[in-house]
Coordinates of C-alpha atoms and ligand atoms in Angstrom, one line a residue:
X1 CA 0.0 0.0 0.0
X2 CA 1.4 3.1 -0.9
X3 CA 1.1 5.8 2.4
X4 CA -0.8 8.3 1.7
X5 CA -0.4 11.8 3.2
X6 CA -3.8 13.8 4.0
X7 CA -4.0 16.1 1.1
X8 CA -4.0 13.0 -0.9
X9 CA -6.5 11.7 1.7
X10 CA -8.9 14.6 1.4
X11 CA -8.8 14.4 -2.8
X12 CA -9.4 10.4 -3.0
X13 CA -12.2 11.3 -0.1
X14 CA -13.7 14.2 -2.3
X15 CA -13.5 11.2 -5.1
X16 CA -15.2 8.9 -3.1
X17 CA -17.9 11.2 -1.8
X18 CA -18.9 12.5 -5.9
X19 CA -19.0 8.5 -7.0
X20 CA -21.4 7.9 -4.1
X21 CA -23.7 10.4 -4.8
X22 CA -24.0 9.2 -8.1
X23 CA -25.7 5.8 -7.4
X24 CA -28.8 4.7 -7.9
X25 CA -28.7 2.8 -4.2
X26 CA -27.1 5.3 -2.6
X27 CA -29.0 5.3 0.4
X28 CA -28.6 1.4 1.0
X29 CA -25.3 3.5 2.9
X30 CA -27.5 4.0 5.4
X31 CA -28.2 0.3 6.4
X32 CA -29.5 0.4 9.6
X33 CA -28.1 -3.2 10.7
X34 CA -24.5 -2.3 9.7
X35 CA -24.7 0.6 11.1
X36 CA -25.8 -0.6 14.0
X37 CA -23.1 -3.2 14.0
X38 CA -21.0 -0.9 13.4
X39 CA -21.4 0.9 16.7
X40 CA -21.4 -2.3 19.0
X41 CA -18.6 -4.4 17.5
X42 CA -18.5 -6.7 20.7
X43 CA -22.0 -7.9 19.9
X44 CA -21.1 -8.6 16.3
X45 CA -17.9 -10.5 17.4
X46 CA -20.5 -13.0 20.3
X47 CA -22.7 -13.7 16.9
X48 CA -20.0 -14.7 15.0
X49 CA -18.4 -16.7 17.9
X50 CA -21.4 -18.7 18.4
X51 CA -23.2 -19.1 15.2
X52 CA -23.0 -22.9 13.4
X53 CA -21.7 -21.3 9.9
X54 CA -22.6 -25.0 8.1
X55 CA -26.3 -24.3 8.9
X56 CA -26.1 -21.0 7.5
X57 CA -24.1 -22.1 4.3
X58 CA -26.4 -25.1 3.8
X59 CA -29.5 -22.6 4.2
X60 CA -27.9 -20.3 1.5
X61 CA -26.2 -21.7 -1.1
X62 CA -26.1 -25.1 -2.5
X63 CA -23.3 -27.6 -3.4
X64 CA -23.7 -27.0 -7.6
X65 CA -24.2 -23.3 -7.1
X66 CA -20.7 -23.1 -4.9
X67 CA -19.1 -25.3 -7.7
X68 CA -20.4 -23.1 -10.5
X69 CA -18.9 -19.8 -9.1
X70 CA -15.6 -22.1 -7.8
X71 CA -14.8 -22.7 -11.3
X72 CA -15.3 -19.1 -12.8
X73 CA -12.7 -17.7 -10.1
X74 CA -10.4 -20.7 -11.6
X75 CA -10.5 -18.9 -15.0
X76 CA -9.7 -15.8 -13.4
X77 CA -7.4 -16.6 -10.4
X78 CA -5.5 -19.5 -11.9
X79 CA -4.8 -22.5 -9.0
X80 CA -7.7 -21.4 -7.0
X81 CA -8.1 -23.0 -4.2
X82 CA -5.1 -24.9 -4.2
X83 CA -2.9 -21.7 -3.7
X84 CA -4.2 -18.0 -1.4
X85 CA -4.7 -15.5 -3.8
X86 CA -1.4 -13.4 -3.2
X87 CA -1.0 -9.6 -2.8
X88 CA -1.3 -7.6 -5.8
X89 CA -0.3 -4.4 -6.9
X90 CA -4.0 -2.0 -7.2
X91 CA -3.1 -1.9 -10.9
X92 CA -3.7 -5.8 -11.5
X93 CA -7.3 -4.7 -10.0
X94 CA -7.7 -2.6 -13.4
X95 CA -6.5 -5.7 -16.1
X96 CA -9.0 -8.2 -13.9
X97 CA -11.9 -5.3 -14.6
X98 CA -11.0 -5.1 -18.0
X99 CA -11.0 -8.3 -19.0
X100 CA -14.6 -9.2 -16.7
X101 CA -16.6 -6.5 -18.0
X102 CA -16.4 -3.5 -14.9
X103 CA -15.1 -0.7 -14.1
X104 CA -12.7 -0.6 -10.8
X105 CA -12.2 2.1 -8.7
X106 CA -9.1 1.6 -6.1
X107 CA -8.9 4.4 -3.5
X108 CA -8.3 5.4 0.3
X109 CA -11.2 6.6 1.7
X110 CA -10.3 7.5 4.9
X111 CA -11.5 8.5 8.6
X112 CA -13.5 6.5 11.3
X113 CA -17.0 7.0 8.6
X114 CA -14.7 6.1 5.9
X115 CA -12.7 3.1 6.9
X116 CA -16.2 1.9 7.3
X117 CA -16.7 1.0 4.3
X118 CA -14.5 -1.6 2.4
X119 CA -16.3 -1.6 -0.2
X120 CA -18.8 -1.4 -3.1
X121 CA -20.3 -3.3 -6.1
X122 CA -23.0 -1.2 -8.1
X123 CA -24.6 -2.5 -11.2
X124 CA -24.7 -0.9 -14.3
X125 CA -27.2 1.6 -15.3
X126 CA -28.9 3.9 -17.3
X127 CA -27.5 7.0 -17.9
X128 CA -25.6 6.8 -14.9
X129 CA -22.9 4.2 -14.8
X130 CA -22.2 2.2 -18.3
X131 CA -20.5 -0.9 -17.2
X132 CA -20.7 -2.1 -13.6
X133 CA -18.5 -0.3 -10.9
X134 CA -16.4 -2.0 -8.2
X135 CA -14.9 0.5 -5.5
X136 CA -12.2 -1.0 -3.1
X137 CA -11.3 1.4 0.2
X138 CA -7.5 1.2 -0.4
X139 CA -7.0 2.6 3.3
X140 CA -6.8 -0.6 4.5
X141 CA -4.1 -2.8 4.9
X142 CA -3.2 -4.9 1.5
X143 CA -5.1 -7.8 2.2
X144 CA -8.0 -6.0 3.3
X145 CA -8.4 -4.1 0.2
X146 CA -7.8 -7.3 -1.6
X147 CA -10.5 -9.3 0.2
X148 CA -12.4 -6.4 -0.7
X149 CA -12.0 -6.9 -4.1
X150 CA -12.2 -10.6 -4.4
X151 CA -15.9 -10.2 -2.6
X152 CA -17.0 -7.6 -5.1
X153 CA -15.6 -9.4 -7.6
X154 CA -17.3 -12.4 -5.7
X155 CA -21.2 -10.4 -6.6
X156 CA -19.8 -9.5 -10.4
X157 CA -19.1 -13.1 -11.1
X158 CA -22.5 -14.9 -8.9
X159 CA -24.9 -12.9 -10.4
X160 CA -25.9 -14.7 -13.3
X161 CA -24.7 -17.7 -11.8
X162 CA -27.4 -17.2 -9.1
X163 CA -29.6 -15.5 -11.4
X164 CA -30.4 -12.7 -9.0
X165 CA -32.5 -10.0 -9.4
X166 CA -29.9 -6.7 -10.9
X167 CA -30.8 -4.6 -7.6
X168 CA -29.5 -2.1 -5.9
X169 CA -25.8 -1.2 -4.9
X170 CA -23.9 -3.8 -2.6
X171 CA -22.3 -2.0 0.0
X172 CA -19.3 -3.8 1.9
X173 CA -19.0 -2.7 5.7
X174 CA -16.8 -3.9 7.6
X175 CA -19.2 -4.9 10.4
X176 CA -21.9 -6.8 10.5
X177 CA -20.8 -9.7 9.4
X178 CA -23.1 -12.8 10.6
X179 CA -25.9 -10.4 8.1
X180 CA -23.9 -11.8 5.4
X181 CA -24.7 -14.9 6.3
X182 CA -28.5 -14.7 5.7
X183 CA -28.4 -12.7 2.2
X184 CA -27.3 -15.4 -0.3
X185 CA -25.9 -12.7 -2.6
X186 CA -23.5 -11.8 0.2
X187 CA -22.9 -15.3 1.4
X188 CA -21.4 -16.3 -2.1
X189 CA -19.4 -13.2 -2.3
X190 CA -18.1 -14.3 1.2
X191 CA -17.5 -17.5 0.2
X192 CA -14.9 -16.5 -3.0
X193 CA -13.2 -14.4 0.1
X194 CA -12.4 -17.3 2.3
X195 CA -11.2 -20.0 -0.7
X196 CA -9.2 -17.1 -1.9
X197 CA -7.5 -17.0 1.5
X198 CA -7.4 -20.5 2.7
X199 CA -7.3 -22.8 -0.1
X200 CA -7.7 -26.5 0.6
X201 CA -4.6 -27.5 1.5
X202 CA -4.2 -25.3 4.2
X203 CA -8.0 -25.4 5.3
X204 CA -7.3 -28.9 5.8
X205 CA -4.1 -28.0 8.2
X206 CA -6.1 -26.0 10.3
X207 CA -9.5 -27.6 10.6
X208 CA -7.4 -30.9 11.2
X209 CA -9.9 -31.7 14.5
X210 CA -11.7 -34.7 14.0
X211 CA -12.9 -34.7 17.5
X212 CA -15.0 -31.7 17.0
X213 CA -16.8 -33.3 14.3
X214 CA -19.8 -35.0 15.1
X215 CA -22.0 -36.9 12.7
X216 CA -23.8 -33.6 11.0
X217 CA -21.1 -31.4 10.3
X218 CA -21.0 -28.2 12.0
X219 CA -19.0 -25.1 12.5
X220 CA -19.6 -23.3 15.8
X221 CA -16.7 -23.1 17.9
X222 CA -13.1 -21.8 16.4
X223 CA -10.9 -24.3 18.7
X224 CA -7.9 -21.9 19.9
X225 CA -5.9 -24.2 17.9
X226 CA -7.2 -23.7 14.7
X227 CA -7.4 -19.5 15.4
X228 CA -3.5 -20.2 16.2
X229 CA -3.3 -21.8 13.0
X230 CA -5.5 -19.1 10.7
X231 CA -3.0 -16.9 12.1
X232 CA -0.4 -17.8 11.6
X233 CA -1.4 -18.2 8.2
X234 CA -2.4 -14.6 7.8
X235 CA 1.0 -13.9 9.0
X236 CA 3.5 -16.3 6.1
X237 CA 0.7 -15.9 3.0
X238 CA 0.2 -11.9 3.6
X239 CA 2.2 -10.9 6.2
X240 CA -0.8 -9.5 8.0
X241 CA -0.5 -9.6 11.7
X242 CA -3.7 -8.2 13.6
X243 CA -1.5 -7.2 16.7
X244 CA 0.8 -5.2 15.0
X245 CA -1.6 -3.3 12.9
X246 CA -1.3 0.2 13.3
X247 CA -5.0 0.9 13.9
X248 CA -7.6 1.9 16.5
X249 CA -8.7 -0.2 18.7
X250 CA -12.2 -0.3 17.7
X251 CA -10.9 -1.0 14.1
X252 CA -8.7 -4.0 15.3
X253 CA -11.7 -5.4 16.7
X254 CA -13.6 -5.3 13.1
X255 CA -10.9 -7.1 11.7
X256 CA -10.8 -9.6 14.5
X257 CA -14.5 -10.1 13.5
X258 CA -13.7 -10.8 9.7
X259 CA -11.1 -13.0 10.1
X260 CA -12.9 -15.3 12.4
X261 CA -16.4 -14.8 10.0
X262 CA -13.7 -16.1 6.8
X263 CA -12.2 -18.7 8.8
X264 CA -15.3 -20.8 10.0
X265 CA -17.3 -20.1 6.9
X266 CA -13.8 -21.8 5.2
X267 CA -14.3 -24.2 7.9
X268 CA -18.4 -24.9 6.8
X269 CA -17.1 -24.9 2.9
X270 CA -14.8 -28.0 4.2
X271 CA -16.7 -29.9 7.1
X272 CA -20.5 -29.4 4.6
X273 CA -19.0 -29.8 1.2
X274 CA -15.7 -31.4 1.4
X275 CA -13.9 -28.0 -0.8
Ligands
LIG301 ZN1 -21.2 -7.5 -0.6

């Protein structure tokens, strides 16, 4: 990530604020749940903690359906699943757009409202936007930004595959995450995230616990173990190390929440559907 000092701040932010106000779905920003979230992280975190993620996967999306959208990141991330999509420079962002079909904006967007949001996906539109746009909140560490993108590119890619409805503008907070789980649009989008991260191999290493699995599969409770191992994972594939983050508290604890949301829905993708 290239530092950024704050008159380079303010101008992306000015940037950011101008491509808002021109969606369509604009005021989706205001999602009360996030927002919500948002403002009690702690009670986000005790969701994720407790909820079984294979109930919620099974609920949302189906074996073919996770297949289908499996094999389009192959053609775009070559070795998925069998290697963590790496790092990239924000300019690689631009040649994936190009060659999918979108547009992709890559910018910090800073500040305690801005850092908020990771991200967006809006669809294209009439008058106002002529090819889909993807926006990625580059204020973030590297592999936040990238997990940003890979879930937008995660709603690009699923919706013909899901056949959903062209709607409104996805917005990506970084809160909120057990929502995610309920809205299958989101789920898949999720799900590209945490095989981009954790590709078999390794989600085999660190889910390695037969004793936690019963007869039905399930994925409730992170053993300390395995959150040792998704760590230390974080740490060799990206060099991301939550501790040593230099970020607010209340921002270190949002992260905390997506990487354990990533890690037991990788944990579901394995225990209910053997990927
Ligand atoms: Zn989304």
């Amino acid at each position: 990530m290239v530092a950024s000092t704050p008159s380079v701040d303010r101008a992306s932010e000015i940037k950011v604020r101008q491509l808002l106000r021109r969606l369509p779905g604009e005021r989706q920003i205001a999602n009360a749940r996030k927002i919500a979230a948002l403002r009690k992280p702690a009670n986000d975190l005790r969701r994720l903690l407790k909820r079984d993620y294979v109930r919620s996967l099974r609920r949302g999306l189906g074996y073919g359906e996770v297949r289908r959208v499996l094999a389009t990141f192959a053609r775009i991330f070559p070795a998925f699943n069998s290697r963590s999509v790496g790092i990239m420079p924000t300019k690689n962002f631009g040649t994936i757009a190009a060659k999918l079909g979108f547009t992709v904006k890559a910018v910090p967007f800073g500040g305690s409202e801005g850092l908020a949001l990771r991200g967006f996906y809006a669809q294209r539109s009439a008058g106002v936007l002529k090819d889909p746009l993807i926006f990625v909140n580059t204020a973030h560490p590297p592999v936040v930004a990238l997990t940003s993108f890979v879930h937008e590119i995660g709603h690009h890619v699923s919706r013909e595959i899901l056949r959903l409805k062209p709607s409104r503008t996805h917005f990506y907070f970084d809160a909120g995450y057990a929502d995610q789980l309920t809205e299958p649009s989101e789920l898949v989008a999720d799900v590209v995230v945490s095989i981009a991260g954790y590709p078999e191999k390794v989600a085999r290493k660190i889910f390695a616990t037969p004793w936690d699995w019963g007869l039905v599969a399930r994925a409730s409770r992170l053993s300390d173990n395995a959150f040792a191992e998704v760590q230390r994972h974080l740490k060799e594939a990206y060099g991301f190390d939550l501790y040593l983050e230099h970020v607010p508290a209340e921002q270190r604890l949002q992260y905390l929440g997506g990487i354990i949301h990533y890690a037991k829905l990788r944990w579901a993708l394995l225990a209910e559907y053997d990927l």
